[in-house]
PDB file of C-alpha atoms in Angstrom:
ATOM      1  CA  MET G   1      -5.472  13.948 -10.992  1.00 70.00           C
ATOM      2  CA  SER G   2      -2.102  11.564 -10.854  1.00 74.00           C
ATOM      3  CA  ASP G   3      -2.124   8.780 -13.565  1.00 83.00           C
ATOM      4  CA  LEU G   4      -1.631   6.215 -11.209  1.00 95.00           C
ATOM      5  CA  LYS G   5       0.569   3.861 -12.600  1.00 96.00           C
ATOM      6  CA  GLY G   6       4.390   2.316 -11.886  1.00 97.00           C
ATOM      7  CA  VAL G   7       5.745   2.175  -8.669  1.00 98.00           C
ATOM      8  CA  LEU G   8       3.166   2.868  -5.778  1.00 98.00           C
ATOM      9  CA  VAL G   9       5.600   2.817  -2.615  1.00 98.00           C
ATOM     10  CA  ALA G  10       2.984   1.763   0.439  1.00 98.00           C
ATOM     11  CA  THR G  11       4.401   3.992   2.609  1.00 98.00           C
ATOM     12  CA  LEU G  12       5.914   3.432   6.616  1.00 98.00           C
ATOM     13  CA  THR G  13       3.935   5.291   9.458  1.00 98.00           C
ATOM     14  CA  PRO G  14       6.694   6.695  11.273  1.00 98.00           C
ATOM     15  CA  PHE G  15       6.221   6.279  15.181  1.00 98.00           C
ATOM     16  CA  THR G  16       8.184   7.939  18.076  1.00 96.00           C
ATOM     17  CA  PRO G  17       9.517   5.549  20.914  1.00 90.00           C
ATOM     18  CA  GLY G  18       7.165   3.133  21.896  1.00 90.00           C
ATOM     19  CA  GLY G  19       4.393   3.997  19.345  1.00 92.00           C
ATOM     20  CA  ARG G  20       2.989   6.536  21.434  1.00 92.00           C
ATOM     21  CA  GLU G  21       2.907   9.715  18.421  1.00 97.00           C
ATOM     22  CA  ILE G  22       3.530   9.564  14.888  1.00 98.00           C
ATOM     23  CA  ASP G  23       6.535  11.710  13.760  1.00 98.00           C
ATOM     24  CA  LEU G  24       5.134  14.079  11.314  1.00 98.00           C
ATOM     25  CA  ASP G  25       8.612  15.464  10.577  1.00 98.00           C
ATOM     26  CA  TRP G  26      10.223  12.393   9.270  1.00 98.00           C
ATOM     27  CA  VAL G  27       7.381  11.632   6.323  1.00 98.00           C
ATOM     28  CA  PRO G  28       8.702  14.946   3.921  1.00 98.00           C
ATOM     29  CA  ARG G  29      12.579  13.637   3.598  1.00 98.00           C
ATOM     30  CA  HIS G  30      11.075  10.114   2.573  1.00 98.00           C
ATOM     31  CA  LEU G  31       8.522  11.713   0.249  1.00 98.00           C
ATOM     32  CA  ALA G  32      11.567  13.155  -1.590  1.00 98.00           C
ATOM     33  CA  TYR G  33      13.796  10.050  -1.459  1.00 98.00           C
ATOM     34  CA  LEU G  34      10.848   8.144  -2.755  1.00 98.00           C
ATOM     35  CA  SER G  35      10.382  10.649  -5.513  1.00 98.00           C
ATOM     36  CA  ALA G  36      14.313  10.542  -6.245  1.00 97.00           C
ATOM     37  CA  ARG G  37      14.600   7.205  -6.335  1.00 97.00           C
ATOM     38  CA  GLY G  38      11.776   6.210  -8.688  1.00 96.00           C
ATOM     39  CA  ALA G  39       8.436   5.608  -7.153  1.00 98.00           C
ATOM     40  CA  ASP G  40       5.567   7.295  -8.703  1.00 98.00           C
ATOM     41  CA  ALA G  41       2.684   7.343  -6.052  1.00 98.00           C
ATOM     42  CA  VAL G  42       2.408   6.635  -2.519  1.00 98.00           C
ATOM     43  CA  VAL G  43      -0.553   5.016  -0.345  1.00 98.00           C
ATOM     44  CA  PRO G  44      -0.199   6.124   3.250  1.00 98.00           C
ATOM     45  CA  CYS G  45      -2.146   4.356   6.216  1.00 98.00           C
ATOM     46  CA  GLY G  46      -2.058   1.164   4.483  1.00 97.00           C
ATOM     47  CA  THR G  47      -1.016  -2.097   5.759  1.00 97.00           C
ATOM     48  CA  ASN G  48       2.807  -1.673   5.648  1.00 97.00           C
ATOM     49  CA  GLY G  49       1.704   1.950   7.074  1.00 98.00           C
ATOM     50  CA  GLU G  50      -0.138   0.164   9.896  1.00 98.00           C
ATOM     51  CA  GLY G  51      -2.970   1.913   8.981  1.00 97.00           C
ATOM     52  CA  PRO G  52      -5.655  -0.188  11.349  1.00 96.00           C
ATOM     53  CA  SER G  53      -3.242   1.217  14.437  1.00 97.00           C
ATOM     54  CA  LEU G  54      -4.209   4.612  13.413  1.00 98.00           C
ATOM     55  CA  ASN G  55      -7.321   7.064  14.798  1.00 98.00           C
ATOM     56  CA  VAL G  56      -9.120   8.736  12.707  1.00 98.00           C
ATOM     57  CA  ALA G  57      -7.182  11.752  13.906  1.00 98.00           C
ATOM     58  CA  GLU G  58      -3.561  10.528  13.108  1.00 98.00           C
ATOM     59  CA  HIS G  59      -5.143   9.702   9.678  1.00 98.00           C
ATOM     60  CA  LYS G  60      -5.699  13.129   8.534  1.00 98.00           C
ATOM     61  CA  ALA G  61      -2.659  14.250   9.961  1.00 98.00           C
ATOM     62  CA  LEU G  62      -0.971  11.930   8.146  1.00 98.00           C
ATOM     63  CA  ILE G  63      -2.802  12.782   4.867  1.00 98.00           C
ATOM     64  CA  ASP G  64      -2.564  16.457   5.218  1.00 98.00           C
ATOM     65  CA  THR G  65       1.418  16.222   5.620  1.00 98.00           C
ATOM     66  CA  VAL G  66       1.481  13.687   2.966  1.00 98.00           C
ATOM     67  CA  LEU G  67      -0.638  15.737   0.577  1.00 98.00           C
ATOM     68  CA  ALA G  68       1.527  18.903   1.517  1.00 98.00           C
ATOM     69  CA  HIS G  69       4.689  17.366   0.791  1.00 98.00           C
ATOM     70  CA  LYS G  70       4.061  14.925  -2.189  1.00 98.00           C
ATOM     71  CA  GLY G  71       5.600  16.904  -4.951  1.00 97.00           C
ATOM     72  CA  THR G  72       4.803  15.551  -8.363  1.00 96.00           C
ATOM     73  CA  LEU G  73       3.743  11.958  -6.221  1.00 97.00           C
ATOM     74  CA  GLY G  74       0.246  10.710  -6.713  1.00 98.00           C
ATOM     75  CA  VAL G  75      -1.263   9.593  -3.637  1.00 98.00           C
ATOM     76  CA  VAL G  76      -3.814   6.985  -2.999  1.00 98.00           C
ATOM     77  CA  ALA G  77      -4.522   7.423   0.715  1.00 98.00           C
ATOM     78  CA  GLY G  78      -5.914   4.209   2.798  1.00 98.00           C
ATOM     79  CA  THR G  79      -9.203   4.682   4.005  1.00 98.00           C
ATOM     80  CA  GLY G  80     -10.216   1.598   5.418  1.00 98.00           C
ATOM     81  CA  PHE G  81     -12.005   0.811   8.723  1.00 97.00           C
ATOM     82  CA  ALA G  82     -13.755  -1.361  10.622  1.00 96.00           C
ATOM     83  CA  SER G  83     -16.596   1.304  11.309  1.00 97.00           C
ATOM     84  CA  LEU G  84     -18.552   2.588   8.550  1.00 98.00           C
ATOM     85  CA  THR G  85     -18.693   6.093   9.474  1.00 98.00           C
ATOM     86  CA  ASP G  86     -14.784   6.353  10.132  1.00 98.00           C
ATOM     87  CA  THR G  87     -14.521   5.359   6.465  1.00 98.00           C
ATOM     88  CA  ILE G  88     -16.460   7.817   5.017  1.00 98.00           C
ATOM     89  CA  GLU G  89     -15.014  10.722   7.099  1.00 98.00           C
ATOM     90  CA  VAL G  90     -11.583   9.652   6.528  1.00 98.00           C
ATOM     91  CA  SER G  91     -12.249   8.863   2.464  1.00 98.00           C
ATOM     92  CA  ARG G  92     -14.285  12.042   2.285  1.00 98.00           C
ATOM     93  CA  TYR G  93     -11.452  13.824   3.971  1.00 98.00           C
ATOM     94  CA  ALA G  94      -8.762  12.628   1.674  1.00 98.00           C
ATOM     95  CA  THR G  95     -10.608  13.263  -1.346  1.00 97.00           C
ATOM     96  CA  GLU G  96     -11.622  16.714  -0.934  1.00 96.00           C
ATOM     97  CA  ARG G  97      -8.104  17.573   0.093  1.00 97.00           C
ATOM     98  CA  GLY G  98      -6.568  16.222  -2.804  1.00 97.00           C
ATOM     99  CA  ALA G  99      -5.934  12.496  -2.828  1.00 98.00           C
ATOM    100  CA  ASP G 100      -5.775  11.127  -6.450  1.00 97.00           C
ATOM    101  CA  GLY G 101      -7.816   8.154  -4.783  1.00 98.00           C
ATOM    102  CA  VAL G 102      -8.654   6.124  -2.072  1.00 98.00           C
ATOM    103  CA  LEU G 103      -8.009   2.528  -1.041  1.00 98.00           C
ATOM    104  CA  ILE G 104     -10.448   1.180   1.175  1.00 98.00           C
ATOM    105  CA  VAL G 105     -10.068  -2.546   2.498  1.00 98.00           C
ATOM    106  CA  PRO G 106     -13.452  -4.511   3.823  1.00 97.00           C
ATOM    107  CA  PRO G 107     -14.294  -4.383   6.982  1.00 96.00           C
ATOM    108  CA  PHE G 108     -12.439  -6.585   8.434  1.00 92.00           C
ATOM    109  CA  TYR G 109     -13.854  -7.432  12.246  1.00 93.00           C
ATOM    110  CA  PHE G 110     -17.111  -9.261  10.804  1.00 92.00           C
ATOM    111  CA  LYS G 111     -16.190 -12.404   8.992  1.00 89.00           C
ATOM    112  CA  SER G 112     -18.472 -14.917   6.689  1.00 91.00           C
ATOM    113  CA  LEU G 113     -20.222 -11.391   5.397  1.00 94.00           C
ATOM    114  CA  SER G 114     -23.241 -11.667   2.910  1.00 97.00           C
ATOM    115  CA  LEU G 115     -22.919 -10.089  -0.708  1.00 97.00           C
ATOM    116  CA  ARG G 116     -25.384  -7.702   0.247  1.00 98.00           C
ATOM    117  CA  GLY G 117     -24.177  -6.851   3.553  1.00 97.00           C
ATOM    118  CA  LEU G 118     -20.450  -6.311   1.963  1.00 98.00           C
ATOM    119  CA  PHE G 119     -22.100  -4.149  -1.442  1.00 98.00           C
ATOM    120  CA  GLU G 120     -24.171  -2.001   1.209  1.00 98.00           C
ATOM    121  CA  TYR G 121     -21.027  -0.826   2.899  1.00 98.00           C
ATOM    122  CA  TYR G 122     -18.958  -0.320  -0.005  1.00 98.00           C
ATOM    123  CA  ALA G 123     -22.042   1.485  -1.850  1.00 98.00           C
ATOM    124  CA  THR G 124     -22.787   3.925   1.737  1.00 98.00           C
ATOM    125  CA  VAL G 125     -18.802   5.213   1.310  1.00 98.00           C
ATOM    126  CA  ILE G 126     -19.169   5.746  -2.085  1.00 98.00           C
ATOM    127  CA  ARG G 127     -22.390   7.173  -2.138  1.00 98.00           C
ATOM    128  CA  ALA G 128     -21.444   9.786   0.284  1.00 97.00           C
ATOM    129  CA  LEU G 129     -17.920  10.499  -1.566  1.00 97.00           C
ATOM    130  CA  PRO G 130     -17.768  13.639  -4.015  1.00 94.00           C
ATOM    131  CA  PRO G 131     -18.392  12.130  -7.653  1.00 92.00           C
ATOM    132  CA  GLU G 132     -14.902  12.847  -8.843  1.00 92.00           C
ATOM    133  CA  VAL G 133     -13.551   9.936  -6.238  1.00 95.00           C
ATOM    134  CA  ARG G 134     -11.680   6.922  -7.505  1.00 97.00           C
ATOM    135  CA  VAL G 135     -12.137   4.327  -5.618  1.00 98.00           C
ATOM    136  CA  LEU G 136      -9.658   1.315  -5.200  1.00 98.00           C
ATOM    137  CA  LEU G 137     -10.870  -2.113  -3.399  1.00 98.00           C
ATOM    138  CA  TYR G 138      -8.269  -3.200  -1.217  1.00 98.00           C
ATOM    139  CA  ASN G 139      -8.119  -7.753  -1.698  1.00 98.00           C
ATOM    140  CA  ILE G 140      -5.915  -8.592   1.320  1.00 97.00           C
ATOM    141  CA  PRO G 141      -7.965 -11.637   2.615  1.00 96.00           C
ATOM    142  CA  LYS G 142      -5.166 -12.784   4.949  1.00 94.00           C
ATOM    143  CA  TYR G 143      -5.540 -10.123   7.127  1.00 94.00           C
ATOM    144  CA  SER G 144      -9.253  -8.719   6.541  1.00 96.00           C
ATOM    145  CA  GLY G 145     -10.855 -12.080   6.407  1.00 95.00           C
ATOM    146  CA  VAL G 146     -12.529 -10.651   3.304  1.00 95.00           C
ATOM    147  CA  GLU G 147     -12.553 -12.030  -0.212  1.00 96.00           C
ATOM    148  CA  ILE G 148     -13.228  -9.172  -3.001  1.00 97.00           C
ATOM    149  CA  THR G 149     -15.495 -11.201  -4.600  1.00 98.00           C
ATOM    150  CA  ASP G 150     -16.343 -11.200  -8.719  1.00 98.00           C
ATOM    151  CA  ALA G 151     -19.992 -10.733  -7.795  1.00 98.00           C
ATOM    152  CA  LEU G 152     -19.237  -7.813  -5.332  1.00 98.00           C
ATOM    153  CA  VAL G 153     -17.092  -6.157  -8.319  1.00 98.00           C
ATOM    154  CA  ASP G 154     -20.081  -6.587 -10.628  1.00 98.00           C
ATOM    155  CA  GLY G 155     -22.407  -4.974  -8.610  1.00 98.00           C
ATOM    156  CA  LEU G 156     -20.045  -1.766  -7.711  1.00 98.00           C
ATOM    157  CA  LEU G 157     -19.048  -1.526 -11.392  1.00 98.00           C
ATOM    158  CA  GLN G 158     -22.568  -1.520 -12.500  1.00 98.00           C
ATOM    159  CA  ALA G 159     -23.758   0.895  -9.481  1.00 98.00           C
ATOM    160  CA  PHE G 160     -20.810   3.025  -9.832  1.00 98.00           C
ATOM    161  CA  PRO G 161     -19.262   3.235 -13.072  1.00 97.00           C
ATOM    162  CA  ARG G 162     -17.115   6.035 -12.543  1.00 95.00           C
ATOM    163  CA  GLN G 163     -15.784   5.942  -9.076  1.00 97.00           C
ATOM    164  CA  LEU G 164     -14.763   2.464  -9.118  1.00 98.00           C
ATOM    165  CA  TYR G 165     -11.048   2.534  -9.982  1.00 98.00           C
ATOM    166  CA  GLY G 166      -9.217  -0.338  -9.659  1.00 98.00           C
ATOM    167  CA  ILE G 167      -8.211  -2.830  -7.293  1.00 98.00           C
ATOM    168  CA  LYS G 168      -5.299  -3.706  -5.133  1.00 98.00           C
ATOM    169  CA  ASP G 169      -4.570  -7.428  -5.112  1.00 98.00           C
ATOM    170  CA  THR G 170      -2.650  -8.636  -2.412  1.00 97.00           C
ATOM    171  CA  SER G 171      -3.747 -12.246  -1.765  1.00 96.00           C
ATOM    172  CA  GLY G 172      -0.242 -13.718  -2.617  1.00 93.00           C
ATOM    173  CA  ARG G 173      -1.633 -15.555  -5.555  1.00 94.00           C
ATOM    174  CA  PRO G 174      -0.789 -14.533  -8.794  1.00 94.00           C
ATOM    175  CA  GLU G 175      -3.727 -15.983 -10.594  1.00 96.00           C
ATOM    176  CA  GLN G 176      -6.020 -14.019  -8.439  1.00 96.00           C
ATOM    177  CA  SER G 177      -4.552 -10.706 -10.075  1.00 96.00           C
ATOM    178  CA  ALA G 178      -4.635 -12.294 -13.739  1.00 97.00           C
ATOM    179  CA  HIS G 179      -7.828 -13.131 -13.278  1.00 97.00           C
ATOM    180  CA  TYR G 180      -9.028  -9.400 -12.092  1.00 98.00           C
ATOM    181  CA  ILE G 181      -7.500  -8.000 -15.358  1.00 97.00           C
ATOM    182  CA  GLU G 182      -9.252 -10.799 -17.279  1.00 97.00           C
ATOM    183  CA  LYS G 183     -12.356 -10.524 -15.943  1.00 98.00           C
ATOM    184  CA  PHE G 184     -12.681  -6.265 -14.978  1.00 98.00           C
ATOM    185  CA  PRO G 185     -10.855  -5.034 -18.196  1.00 97.00           C
ATOM    186  CA  ALA G 186     -12.384  -1.607 -17.159  1.00 96.00           C
ATOM    187  CA  LEU G 187     -10.276  -1.383 -14.145  1.00 98.00           C
ATOM    188  CA  ARG G 188      -6.976  -0.859 -12.952  1.00 98.00           C
ATOM    189  CA  ILE G 189      -5.466  -3.748 -11.139  1.00 98.00           C
ATOM    190  CA  TYR G 190      -2.275  -3.065  -8.842  1.00 98.00           C
ATOM    191  CA  SER G 191      -0.270  -6.481  -7.498  1.00 95.00           C
ATOM    192  CA  GLY G 192       0.286  -6.089  -3.647  1.00 94.00           C
ATOM    193  CA  GLY G 193       3.223  -8.589  -3.565  1.00 91.00           C
ATOM    194  CA  ASP G 194       7.285  -7.865  -4.028  1.00 96.00           C
ATOM    195  CA  ASP G 195       7.847 -11.158  -5.662  1.00 95.00           C
ATOM    196  CA  LEU G 196       4.713 -10.529  -8.330  1.00 96.00           C
ATOM    197  CA  VAL G 197       5.581  -7.957 -10.009  1.00 97.00           C
ATOM    198  CA  LEU G 198       6.796  -9.091 -12.828  1.00 97.00           C
ATOM    199  CA  SER G 199       4.081 -11.814 -13.017  1.00 96.00           C
ATOM    200  CA  ALA G 200       1.723  -9.616 -12.665  1.00 96.00           C
ATOM    201  CA  LEU G 201       3.033  -6.835 -15.497  1.00 96.00           C
ATOM    202  CA  ARG G 202       2.776 -10.087 -18.028  1.00 96.00           C
ATOM    203  CA  PHE G 203      -1.240 -10.290 -17.146  1.00 95.00           C
ATOM    204  CA  GLY G 204      -1.409  -6.237 -17.704  1.00 97.00           C
ATOM    205  CA  ALA G 205      -1.355  -4.886 -14.428  1.00 97.00           C
ATOM    206  CA  ALA G 206      -1.167  -0.938 -13.878  1.00 97.00           C
ATOM    207  CA  GLY G 207       1.144  -1.161 -11.381  1.00 97.00           C
ATOM    208  CA  ALA G 208       2.772  -2.649  -8.206  1.00 97.00           C
ATOM    209  CA  VAL G 209       1.978  -1.012  -4.939  1.00 98.00           C
ATOM    210  CA  THR G 210       5.567  -1.856  -3.122  1.00 98.00           C
ATOM    211  CA  GLY G 211       6.730  -2.530   0.968  1.00 98.00           C
ATOM    212  CA  VAL G 212       9.861  -3.088  -0.076  1.00 98.00           C
ATOM    213  CA  GLY G 213       9.867  -0.076  -1.831  1.00 98.00           C
ATOM    214  CA  ASN G 214      10.107   2.500   0.828  1.00 98.00           C
ATOM    215  CA  VAL G 215      13.922   1.585   0.614  1.00 98.00           C
ATOM    216  CA  VAL G 216      14.410   0.343  -2.704  1.00 98.00           C
ATOM    217  CA  PRO G 217      11.771   2.053  -5.258  1.00 98.00           C
ATOM    218  CA  HIS G 218      14.230   2.113  -7.660  1.00 97.00           C
ATOM    219  CA  MET G 219      14.684  -2.133  -7.857  1.00 98.00           C
ATOM    220  CA  VAL G 220      10.991  -1.892  -8.545  1.00 98.00           C
ATOM    221  CA  LYS G 221      11.192   0.235 -10.746  1.00 98.00           C
ATOM    222  CA  ALA G 222      14.246  -1.761 -12.447  1.00 98.00           C
ATOM    223  CA  VAL G 223      11.623  -4.793 -12.995  1.00 98.00           C
ATOM    224  CA  GLN G 224       9.214  -2.418 -15.147  1.00 98.00           C
ATOM    225  CA  GLN G 225      11.878  -0.698 -17.301  1.00 98.00           C
ATOM    226  CA  ALA G 226      13.257  -4.003 -18.290  1.00 98.00           C
ATOM    227  CA  TYR G 227       9.905  -5.229 -19.178  1.00 98.00           C
ATOM    228  CA  ALA G 228       9.293  -2.411 -20.926  1.00 97.00           C
ATOM    229  CA  THR G 229      11.907  -2.465 -22.889  1.00 97.00           C
ATOM    230  CA  GLY G 230      12.155  -5.498 -23.673  1.00 97.00           C
ATOM    231  CA  GLY G 231      15.462  -6.265 -20.853  1.00 98.00           C
ATOM    232  CA  ASP G 232      15.971  -8.320 -18.495  1.00 98.00           C
ATOM    233  CA  ALA G 233      13.049  -8.219 -16.385  1.00 98.00           C
ATOM    234  CA  GLU G 234      13.993 -12.125 -14.633  1.00 98.00           C
ATOM    235  CA  ARG G 235      17.098 -10.670 -13.449  1.00 98.00           C
ATOM    236  CA  ALA G 236      15.369  -7.649 -11.866  1.00 98.00           C
ATOM    237  CA  GLN G 237      12.765  -9.660 -10.619  1.00 98.00           C
ATOM    238  CA  LYS G 238      15.114 -11.911  -9.077  1.00 98.00           C
ATOM    239  CA  ARG G 239      17.310  -8.971  -7.381  1.00 97.00           C
ATOM    240  CA  LEU G 240      13.874  -7.409  -6.207  1.00 98.00           C
ATOM    241  CA  SER G 241      12.997 -11.141  -4.531  1.00 98.00           C
ATOM    242  CA  GLN G 242      16.377 -11.661  -2.769  1.00 97.00           C
ATOM    243  CA  VAL G 243      16.064  -8.039  -1.234  1.00 97.00           C
ATOM    244  CA  LYS G 244      12.157  -9.344  -0.001  1.00 97.00           C
ATOM    245  CA  ASP G 245      13.307 -12.056   1.410  1.00 97.00           C
ATOM    246  CA  ILE G 246      16.018 -10.151   3.556  1.00 97.00           C
ATOM    247  CA  PHE G 247      12.913  -8.583   4.947  1.00 98.00           C
ATOM    248  CA  ARG G 248      11.158 -11.657   5.437  1.00 96.00           C
ATOM    249  CA  ARG G 249      13.647 -13.088   7.965  1.00 97.00           C
ATOM    250  CA  TYR G 250      12.969 -10.437  10.660  1.00 98.00           C
ATOM    251  CA  PRO G 251       9.867  -8.734  12.119  1.00 97.00           C
ATOM    252  CA  GLU G 252       9.207  -6.687   8.437  1.00 97.00           C
ATOM    253  CA  TYR G 253       7.813  -3.037   9.418  1.00 98.00           C
ATOM    254  CA  ALA G 254      10.365  -2.460  12.023  1.00 98.00           C
ATOM    255  CA  ALA G 255      13.067  -3.903   9.449  1.00 98.00           C
ATOM    256  CA  LEU G 256      12.168  -1.622   6.974  1.00 98.00           C
ATOM    257  CA  LYS G 257      12.418   1.394   8.829  1.00 98.00           C
ATOM    258  CA  LEU G 258      15.345   0.388  10.032  1.00 98.00           C
ATOM    259  CA  ALA G 259      16.701   0.254   6.265  1.00 98.00           C
ATOM    260  CA  VAL G 260      15.028   3.523   5.212  1.00 98.00           C
ATOM    261  CA  SER G 261      16.960   5.201   8.320  1.00 97.00           C
ATOM    262  CA  LEU G 262      20.231   3.605   6.863  1.00 97.00           C
ATOM    263  CA  ALA G 263      19.884   4.274   2.816  1.00 97.00           C
ATOM    264  CA  THR G 264      18.390   8.184   3.762  1.00 96.00           C
ATOM    265  CA  GLY G 265      20.177   9.120   7.297  1.00 96.00           C
ATOM    266  CA  LEU G 266      16.649   9.861   8.390  1.00 97.00           C
ATOM    267  CA  PRO G 267      16.152   9.116  12.064  1.00 96.00           C
ATOM    268  CA  ARG G 268      15.604   5.785  13.419  1.00 96.00           C
ATOM    269  CA  VAL G 269      11.820   5.494  14.036  1.00 98.00           C
ATOM    270  CA  GLY G 270       9.254   3.128  15.480  1.00 97.00           C
ATOM    271  CA  VAL G 271       6.253   0.684  15.407  1.00 98.00           C
ATOM    272  CA  ARG G 272       3.343   0.747  17.341  1.00 97.00           C
ATOM    273  CA  PRO G 273       2.261  -2.236  19.305  1.00 97.00           C
ATOM    274  CA  PRO G 274       1.293  -5.091  18.676  1.00 96.00           C
ATOM    275  CA  ILE G 275       3.979  -5.062  16.077  1.00 97.00           C
ATOM    276  CA  GLU G 276       6.883  -5.895  17.250  1.00 97.00           C
ATOM    277  CA  GLU G 277      10.829  -3.804  17.283  1.00 97.00           C
ATOM    278  CA  LEU G 278      13.708  -5.168  16.232  1.00 98.00           C
ATOM    279  CA  THR G 279      15.919  -6.810  18.946  1.00 98.00           C
ATOM    280  CA  PRO G 280      19.524  -5.117  19.352  1.00 98.00           C
ATOM    281  CA  GLU G 281      20.884  -8.034  17.620  1.00 98.00           C
ATOM    282  CA  GLN G 282      18.406  -8.239  14.702  1.00 98.00           C
ATOM    283  CA  GLY G 283      18.976  -4.706  14.253  1.00 98.00           C
ATOM    284  CA  ALA G 284      22.783  -5.404  13.993  1.00 98.00           C
ATOM    285  CA  ALA G 285      22.248  -8.711  11.816  1.00 98.00           C
ATOM    286  CA  LEU G 286      19.835  -6.946   9.510  1.00 98.00           C
ATOM    287  CA  GLU G 287      22.022  -3.976   9.283  1.00 97.00           C
ATOM    288  CA  LYS G 288      24.856  -5.903   7.956  1.00 97.00           C
ATOM    289  CA  GLU G 289      22.785  -7.925   5.478  1.00 97.00           C
ATOM    290  CA  LEU G 290      21.838  -4.494   3.780  1.00 97.00           C
ATOM    291  CA  ARG G 291      24.668  -3.216   3.531  1.00 94.00           C
ATOM    292  CA  PRO G 292      25.310  -4.728  -0.311  1.00 93.00           C
ATOM    293  CA  VAL G 293      22.004  -3.521  -0.647  1.00 92.00           C
ATOM    294  CA  LEU G 294      21.998  -0.474  -0.600  1.00 91.00           C
ATOM    295  CA  SER G 295      25.911   0.054  -1.778  1.00 88.00           C
ATOM    296  CA  GLU G 296      24.705  -1.357  -5.057  1.00 81.00           C
ATOM    297  CA  GLY G 297      23.275   2.843  -5.365  1.00 67.00           C
TER     298      GLY G 297
END
């Protein structure tokens, strides 16, 4: 299994116009681009991959395609559903076909969940998986509405010390990542915000799960390398944050897909409703903003 560290790109899911089907032929060239530009691993079917909009069969097809064309990239598959049985099915599928880990978001429909209920959800999933599985918990309360608490992690670590591997923290609060790192030294903690790559490194994060890395994985890698070698990591982080700010001004998933097309020459692909596409005016404005970024090489 790959050593999951460094730059983990939360890969986009390429849809045909209108979002009706996944363009699986697009995926291998994107993976090759990411590998050549500094990515260490990919995370398909996550938030940037519009995972909650994919059904079970689509998860499996996308995971199969990524695993078949990953090259040297590690693969952590997003396998969390609101449905317990769907989470088990896709997590088992990904693990048995060779994924290096599974990233499981909390069940995101019911809110105000009890600790007992949430523990039993995760425990039931883990018990159903092969013993070699590496499970990463996904803390993204802005979307899931469910926080990954210390009590939950403590309980799962006690019950499944071999299988529980890490936490992806997309809370947007650097102090939360720092807390996980200090509280749970046995786990690998990954930052989920492109603005927070450097701050998480300073706390001891294992890596960054990045959305902007779909386009500029080398810029995320530059932050990590500068930090490791005593270089100007602040400058590298500032540049990465400036690029992130460009995408914040547009419907972000559609903007990232246009940017990948501009950077790689791949066909432009769509998003799936309810995610919105760029208007023609937005597309033209974004392309103008991205030209200096992409010309940096």
